[in-house]
PDB file of C-alpha atoms in Angstrom:
ATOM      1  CA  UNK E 455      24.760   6.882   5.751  1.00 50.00           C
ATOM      2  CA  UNK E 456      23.846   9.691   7.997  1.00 58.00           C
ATOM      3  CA  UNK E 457      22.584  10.187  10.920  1.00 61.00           C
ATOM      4  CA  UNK E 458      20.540  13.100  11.682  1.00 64.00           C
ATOM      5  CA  UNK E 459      19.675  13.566  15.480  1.00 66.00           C
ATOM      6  CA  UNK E 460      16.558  15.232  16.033  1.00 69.00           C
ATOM      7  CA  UNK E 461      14.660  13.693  13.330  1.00 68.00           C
ATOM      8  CA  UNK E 462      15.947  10.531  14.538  1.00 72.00           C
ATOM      9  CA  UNK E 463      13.151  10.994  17.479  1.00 80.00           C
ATOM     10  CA  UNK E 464      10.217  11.348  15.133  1.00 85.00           C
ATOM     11  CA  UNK E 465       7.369   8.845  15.247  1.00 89.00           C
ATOM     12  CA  UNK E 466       5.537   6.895  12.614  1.00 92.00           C
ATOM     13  CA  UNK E 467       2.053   7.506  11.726  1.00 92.00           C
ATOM     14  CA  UNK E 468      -0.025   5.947   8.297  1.00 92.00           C
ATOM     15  CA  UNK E 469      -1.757   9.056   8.267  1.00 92.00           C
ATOM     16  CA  UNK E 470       1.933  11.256   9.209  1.00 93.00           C
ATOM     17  CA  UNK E 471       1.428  15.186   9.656  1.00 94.00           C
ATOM     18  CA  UNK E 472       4.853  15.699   8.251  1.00 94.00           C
ATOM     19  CA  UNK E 473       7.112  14.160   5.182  1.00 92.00           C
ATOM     20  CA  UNK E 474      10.990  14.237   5.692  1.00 87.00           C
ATOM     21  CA  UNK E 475      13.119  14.488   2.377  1.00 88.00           C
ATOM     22  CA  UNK E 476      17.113  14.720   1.675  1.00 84.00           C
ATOM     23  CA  UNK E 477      18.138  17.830  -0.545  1.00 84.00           C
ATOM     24  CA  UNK E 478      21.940  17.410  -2.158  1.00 82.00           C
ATOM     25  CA  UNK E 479      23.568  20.841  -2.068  1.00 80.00           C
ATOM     26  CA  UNK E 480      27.306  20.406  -2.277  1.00 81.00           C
ATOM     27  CA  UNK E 481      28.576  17.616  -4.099  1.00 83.00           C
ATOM     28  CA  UNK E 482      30.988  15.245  -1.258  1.00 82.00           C
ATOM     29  CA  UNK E 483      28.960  16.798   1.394  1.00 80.00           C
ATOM     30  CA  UNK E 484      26.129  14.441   3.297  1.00 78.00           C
ATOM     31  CA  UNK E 485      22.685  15.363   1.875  1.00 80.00           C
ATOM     32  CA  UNK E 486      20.648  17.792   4.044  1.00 82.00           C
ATOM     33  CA  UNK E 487      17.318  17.097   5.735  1.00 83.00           C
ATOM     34  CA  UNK E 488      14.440  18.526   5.624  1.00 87.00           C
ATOM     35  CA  UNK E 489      10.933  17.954   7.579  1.00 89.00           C
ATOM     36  CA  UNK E 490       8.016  19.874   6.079  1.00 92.00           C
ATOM     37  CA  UNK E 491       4.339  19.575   7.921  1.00 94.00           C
ATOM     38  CA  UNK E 492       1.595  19.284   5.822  1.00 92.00           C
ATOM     39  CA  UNK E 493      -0.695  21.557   7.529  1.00 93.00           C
ATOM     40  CA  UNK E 494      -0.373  23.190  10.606  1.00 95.00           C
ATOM     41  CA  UNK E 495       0.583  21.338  14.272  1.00 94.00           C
ATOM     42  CA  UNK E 496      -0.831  22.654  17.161  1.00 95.00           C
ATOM     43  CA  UNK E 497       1.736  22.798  20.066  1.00 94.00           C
ATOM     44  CA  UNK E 498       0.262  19.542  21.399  1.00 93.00           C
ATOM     45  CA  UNK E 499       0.578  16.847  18.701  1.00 92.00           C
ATOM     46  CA  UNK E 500       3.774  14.710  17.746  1.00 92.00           C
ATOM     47  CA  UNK E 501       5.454  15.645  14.526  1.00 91.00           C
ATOM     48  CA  UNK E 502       4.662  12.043  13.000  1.00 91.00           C
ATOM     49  CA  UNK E 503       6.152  10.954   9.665  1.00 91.00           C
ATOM     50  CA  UNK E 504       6.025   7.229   7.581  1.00 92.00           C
ATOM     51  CA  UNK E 505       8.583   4.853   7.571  1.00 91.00           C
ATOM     52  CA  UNK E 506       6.808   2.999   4.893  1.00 92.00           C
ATOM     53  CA  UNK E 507       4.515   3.227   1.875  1.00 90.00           C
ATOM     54  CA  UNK E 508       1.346   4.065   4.163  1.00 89.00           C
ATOM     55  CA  UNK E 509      -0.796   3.980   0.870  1.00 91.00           C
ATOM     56  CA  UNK E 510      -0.851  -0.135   1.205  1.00 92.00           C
ATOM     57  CA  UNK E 511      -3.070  -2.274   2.642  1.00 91.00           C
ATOM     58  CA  UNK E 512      -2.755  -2.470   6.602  1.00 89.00           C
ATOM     59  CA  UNK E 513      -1.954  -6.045   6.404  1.00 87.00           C
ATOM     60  CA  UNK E 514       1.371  -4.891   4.386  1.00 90.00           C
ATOM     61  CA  UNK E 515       2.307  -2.318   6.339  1.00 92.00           C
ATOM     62  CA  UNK E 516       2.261  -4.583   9.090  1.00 90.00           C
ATOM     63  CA  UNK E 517       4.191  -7.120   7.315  1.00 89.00           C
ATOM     64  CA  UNK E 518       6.691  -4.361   7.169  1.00 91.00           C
ATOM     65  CA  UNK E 519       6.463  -2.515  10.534  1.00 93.00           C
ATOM     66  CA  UNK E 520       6.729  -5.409  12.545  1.00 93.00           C
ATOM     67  CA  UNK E 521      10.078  -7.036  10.975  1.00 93.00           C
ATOM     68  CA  UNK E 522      11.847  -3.831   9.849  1.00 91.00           C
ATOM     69  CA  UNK E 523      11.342  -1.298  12.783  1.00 90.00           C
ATOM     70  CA  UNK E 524       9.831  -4.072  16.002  1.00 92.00           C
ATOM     71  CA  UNK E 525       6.372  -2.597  16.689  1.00 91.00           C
ATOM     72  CA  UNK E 526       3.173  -3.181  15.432  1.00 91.00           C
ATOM     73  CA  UNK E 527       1.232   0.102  14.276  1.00 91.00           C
ATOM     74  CA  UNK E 528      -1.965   0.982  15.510  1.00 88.00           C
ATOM     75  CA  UNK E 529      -2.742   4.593  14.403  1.00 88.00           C
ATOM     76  CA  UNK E 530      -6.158   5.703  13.722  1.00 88.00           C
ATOM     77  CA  UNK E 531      -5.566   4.681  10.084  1.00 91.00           C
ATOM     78  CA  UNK E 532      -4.637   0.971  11.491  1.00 90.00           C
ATOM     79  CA  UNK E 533      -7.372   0.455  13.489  1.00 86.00           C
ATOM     80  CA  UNK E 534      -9.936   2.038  10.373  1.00 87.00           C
ATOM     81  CA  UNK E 535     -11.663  -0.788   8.939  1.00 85.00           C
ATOM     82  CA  UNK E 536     -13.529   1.396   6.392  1.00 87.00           C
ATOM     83  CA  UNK E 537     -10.247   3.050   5.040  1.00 88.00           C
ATOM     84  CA  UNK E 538      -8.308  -0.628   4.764  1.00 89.00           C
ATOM     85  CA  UNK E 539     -12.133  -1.392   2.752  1.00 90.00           C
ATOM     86  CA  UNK E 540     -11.565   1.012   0.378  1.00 90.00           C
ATOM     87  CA  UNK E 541      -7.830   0.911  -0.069  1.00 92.00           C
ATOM     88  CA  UNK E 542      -7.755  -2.887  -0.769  1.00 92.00           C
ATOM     89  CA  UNK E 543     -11.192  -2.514  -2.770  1.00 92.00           C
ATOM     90  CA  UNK E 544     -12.189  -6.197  -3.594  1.00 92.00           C
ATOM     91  CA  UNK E 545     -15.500  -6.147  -5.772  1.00 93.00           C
ATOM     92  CA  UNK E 546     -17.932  -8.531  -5.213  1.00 92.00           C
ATOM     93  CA  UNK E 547     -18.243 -10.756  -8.113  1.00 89.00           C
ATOM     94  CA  UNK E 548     -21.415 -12.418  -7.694  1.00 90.00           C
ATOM     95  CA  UNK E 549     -23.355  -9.334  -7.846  1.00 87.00           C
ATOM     96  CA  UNK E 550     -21.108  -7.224  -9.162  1.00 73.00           C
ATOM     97  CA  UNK E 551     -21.618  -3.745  -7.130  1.00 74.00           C
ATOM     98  CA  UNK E 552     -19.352  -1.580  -8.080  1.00 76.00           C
ATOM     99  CA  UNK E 553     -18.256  -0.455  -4.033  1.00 82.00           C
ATOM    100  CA  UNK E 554     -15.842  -2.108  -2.288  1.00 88.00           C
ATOM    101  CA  UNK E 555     -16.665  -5.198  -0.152  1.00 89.00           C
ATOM    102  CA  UNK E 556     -16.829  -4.501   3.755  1.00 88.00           C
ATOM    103  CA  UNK E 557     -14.211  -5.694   5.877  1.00 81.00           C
ATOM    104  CA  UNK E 558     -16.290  -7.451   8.862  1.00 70.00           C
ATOM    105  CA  UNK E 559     -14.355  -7.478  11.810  1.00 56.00           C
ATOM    106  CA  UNK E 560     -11.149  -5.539  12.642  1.00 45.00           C
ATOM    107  CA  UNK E 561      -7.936  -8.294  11.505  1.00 43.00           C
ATOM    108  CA  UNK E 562     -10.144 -10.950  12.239  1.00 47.00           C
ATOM    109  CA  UNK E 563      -8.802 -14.013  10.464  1.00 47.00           C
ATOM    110  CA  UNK E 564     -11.709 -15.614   9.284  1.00 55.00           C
ATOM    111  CA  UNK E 565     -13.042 -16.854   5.473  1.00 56.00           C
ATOM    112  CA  UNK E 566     -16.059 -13.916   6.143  1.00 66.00           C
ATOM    113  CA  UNK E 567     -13.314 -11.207   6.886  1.00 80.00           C
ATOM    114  CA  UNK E 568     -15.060  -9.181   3.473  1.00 87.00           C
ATOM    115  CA  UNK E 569     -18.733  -9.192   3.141  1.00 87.00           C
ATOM    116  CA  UNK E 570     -20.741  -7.356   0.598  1.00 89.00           C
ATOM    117  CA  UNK E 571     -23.521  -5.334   1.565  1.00 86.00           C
ATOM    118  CA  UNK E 572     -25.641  -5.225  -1.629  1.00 89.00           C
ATOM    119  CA  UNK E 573     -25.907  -9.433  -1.161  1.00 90.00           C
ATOM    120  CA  UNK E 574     -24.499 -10.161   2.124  1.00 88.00           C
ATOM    121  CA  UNK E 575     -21.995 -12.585  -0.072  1.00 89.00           C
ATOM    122  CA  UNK E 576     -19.308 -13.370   2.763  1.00 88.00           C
ATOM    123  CA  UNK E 577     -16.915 -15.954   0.103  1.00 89.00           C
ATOM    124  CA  UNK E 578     -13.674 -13.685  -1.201  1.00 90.00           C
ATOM    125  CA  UNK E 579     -11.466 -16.402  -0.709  1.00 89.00           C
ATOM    126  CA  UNK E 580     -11.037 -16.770  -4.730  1.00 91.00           C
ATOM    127  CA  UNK E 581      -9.733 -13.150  -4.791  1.00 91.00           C
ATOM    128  CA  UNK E 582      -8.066 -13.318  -1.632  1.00 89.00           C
ATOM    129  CA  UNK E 583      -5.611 -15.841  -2.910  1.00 90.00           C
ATOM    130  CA  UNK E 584      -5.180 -14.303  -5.723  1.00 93.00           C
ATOM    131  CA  UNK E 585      -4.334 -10.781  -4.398  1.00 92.00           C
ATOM    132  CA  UNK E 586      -1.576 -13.029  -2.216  1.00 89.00           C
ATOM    133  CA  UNK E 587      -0.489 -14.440  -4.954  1.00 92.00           C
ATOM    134  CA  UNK E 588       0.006 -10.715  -7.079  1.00 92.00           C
ATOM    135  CA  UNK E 589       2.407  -9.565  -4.201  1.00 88.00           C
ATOM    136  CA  UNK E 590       5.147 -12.030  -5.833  1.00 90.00           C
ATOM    137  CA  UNK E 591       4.745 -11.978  -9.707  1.00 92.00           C
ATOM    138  CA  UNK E 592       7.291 -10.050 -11.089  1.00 89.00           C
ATOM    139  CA  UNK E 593       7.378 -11.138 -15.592  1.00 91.00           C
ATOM    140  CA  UNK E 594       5.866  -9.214 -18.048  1.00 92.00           C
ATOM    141  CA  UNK E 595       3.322 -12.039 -18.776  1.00 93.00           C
ATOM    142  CA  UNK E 596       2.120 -12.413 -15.063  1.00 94.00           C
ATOM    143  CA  UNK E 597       1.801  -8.552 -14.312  1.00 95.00           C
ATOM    144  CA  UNK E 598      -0.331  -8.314 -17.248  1.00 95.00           C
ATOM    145  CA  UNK E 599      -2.231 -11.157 -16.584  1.00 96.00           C
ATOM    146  CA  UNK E 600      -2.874  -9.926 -12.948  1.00 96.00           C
ATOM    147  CA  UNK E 601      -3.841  -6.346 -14.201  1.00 96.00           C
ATOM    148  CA  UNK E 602      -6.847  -7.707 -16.632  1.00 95.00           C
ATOM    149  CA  UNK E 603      -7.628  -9.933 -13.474  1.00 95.00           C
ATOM    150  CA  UNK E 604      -7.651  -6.689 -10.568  1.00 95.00           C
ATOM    151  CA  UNK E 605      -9.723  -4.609 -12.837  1.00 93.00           C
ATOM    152  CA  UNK E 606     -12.272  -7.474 -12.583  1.00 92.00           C
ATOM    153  CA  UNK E 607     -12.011  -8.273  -9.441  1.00 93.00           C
ATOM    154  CA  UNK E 608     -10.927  -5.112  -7.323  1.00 93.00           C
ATOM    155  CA  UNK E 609     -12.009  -1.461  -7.608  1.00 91.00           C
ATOM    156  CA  UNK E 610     -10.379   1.529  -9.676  1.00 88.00           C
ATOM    157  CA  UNK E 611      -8.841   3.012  -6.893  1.00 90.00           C
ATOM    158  CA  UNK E 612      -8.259  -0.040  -5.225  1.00 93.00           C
ATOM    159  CA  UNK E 613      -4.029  -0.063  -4.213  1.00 94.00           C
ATOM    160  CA  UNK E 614      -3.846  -3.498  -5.518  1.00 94.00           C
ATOM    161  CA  UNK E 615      -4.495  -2.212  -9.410  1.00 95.00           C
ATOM    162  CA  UNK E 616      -2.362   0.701  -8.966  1.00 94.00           C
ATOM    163  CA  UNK E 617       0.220  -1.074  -7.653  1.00 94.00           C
ATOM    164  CA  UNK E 618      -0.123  -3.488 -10.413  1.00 95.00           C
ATOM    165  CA  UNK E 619      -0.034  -0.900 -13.151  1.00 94.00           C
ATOM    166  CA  UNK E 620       2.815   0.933 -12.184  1.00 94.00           C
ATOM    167  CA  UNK E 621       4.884  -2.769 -11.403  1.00 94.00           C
ATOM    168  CA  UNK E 622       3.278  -3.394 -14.908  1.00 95.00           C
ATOM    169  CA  UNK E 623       4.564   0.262 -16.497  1.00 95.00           C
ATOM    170  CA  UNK E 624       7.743  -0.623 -15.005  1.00 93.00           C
ATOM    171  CA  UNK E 625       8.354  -3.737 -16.384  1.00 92.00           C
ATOM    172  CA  UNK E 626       7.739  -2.486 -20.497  1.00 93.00           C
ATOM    173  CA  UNK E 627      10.589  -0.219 -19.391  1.00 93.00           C
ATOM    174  CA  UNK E 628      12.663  -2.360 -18.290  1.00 90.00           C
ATOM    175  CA  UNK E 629      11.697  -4.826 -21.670  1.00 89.00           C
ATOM    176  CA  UNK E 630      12.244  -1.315 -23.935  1.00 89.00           C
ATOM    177  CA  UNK E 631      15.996  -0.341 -22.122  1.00 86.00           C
ATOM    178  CA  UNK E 632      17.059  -4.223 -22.352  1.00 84.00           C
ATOM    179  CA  UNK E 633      15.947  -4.055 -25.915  1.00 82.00           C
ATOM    180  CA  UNK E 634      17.632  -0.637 -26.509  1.00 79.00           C
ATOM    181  CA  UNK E 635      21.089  -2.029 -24.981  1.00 78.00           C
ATOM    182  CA  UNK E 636      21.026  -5.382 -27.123  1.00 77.00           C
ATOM    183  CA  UNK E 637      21.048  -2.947 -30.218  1.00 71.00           C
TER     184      UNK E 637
END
C-alpha cells in the first residue's frame, strides 16, 4: 500500500483529462507515481482522473461509484444519453438497423428506456435481460454462447461484445494453461 498525498486530492471524471500510473524503479522500494494529462489543462480546470473502467455502461459505473468510493457521478459523460446509446449499442431486432437504439429519457426506469428510431420499436426488454444476465457468466460454454448472442443483438462497438470477447479470449487461456499444467 501507499499513499501518495497530492494525488490523493484528484477528482474522478468518465471522460478524466489525466491517467495516473505506478512505475517500479528500485526493487524493495514503493512504486513511484506518475500523473500524465492527456492534452493540455488550462489553469482553470481540475486535473480529473478515473477510478474505474469509464469505458462501461453508465449504469455500471454507477454500480461501482456509488458502493466503492460514496458518490454518485454526474460528469458530462454521465448525464450524455447519446454516448451511454452508443456505448451499450443494443440493435433493434425487429427491423434490424444497424445503429444503436436511442436511450429515451435520461436513467428513466421504464420498459421504453431504448427506442429505435428507424421503427419507433420501444420493447428491448428481451435483450435487456439478457445483457443483465452476461454481467455474471463466467464458463467457457456461456461466454461463447453470449458472444454469438451480442453480435446479434448489440452493435460492433457496442462495450457489451467487447467485453464479452476479451472475458471470452480470457477464458481459452485459462482452458490452454490448465491444460498445459495437467501435462
Amino acid at each position: 500500500v501507499g499513499l501518495y498525498g497530492t494525488p490523493s486530492f484528484m477528482n474522478h471524471s468518465c471522460k478524466p483529462n489525466a491517467v495516473q500510473t505506478f512505475c517500479y524503479g528500485v526493487p524493495g522500494e514503493l512504486p513511484s507515481l506518475f500523473v500524465t494529462a492527456f492534452h493540455d489543462i488550462p489553469v482553470d480546470q481540475e486535473v480529473c482522473i478515473s477510478y474505474i473502467d469509464n469505458s462501461s455502461p453508465r449504469k455500471m459505473r454507477c454500480e461501482r461509484l456509488e458502493p466503492d468510493y460514496f458518490f454518485a457521478c454526474n460528469c458530462e459523460v454521465c448525464a450524455n444519453d447519446e454516448h451511454d446509446s452508443l456505448v451499450v449499442g443494443i440493435k433493434c431486432l425487429k427491423c434490424d438497423h444497424d445503429k444503436p437504439a436511442r436511450i429515451a429519457d435520461s436513467l428513466a426506469p421504464s420498459p421504453n428506456y431504448y427506442h429505435c428510431q428507424s421503427c419507433g420499436n420501444t420493447d428491448f426488454r428481451e435483450t435487456l435481460n439478457f445483457l443483465q444476465e452476461f454481467e455474471s457468466m463466467s464458463s467457457l460454454k456461456e461466454l461463447t454462447q453470449a458472444y454469438e448472442k451480442l453480435k446479434q443483438s448489440c452493435c460492433k462497438e457496442s462495450w457489451y461484445v467487447q467485453e464479452c470477447g476479451d472475458r471470452l479470449v480470457q477464458a481459452l487461456l485459462d482452458r490452454l494453461g490448465q491444460q498445459q499444467s495437467d501435462r
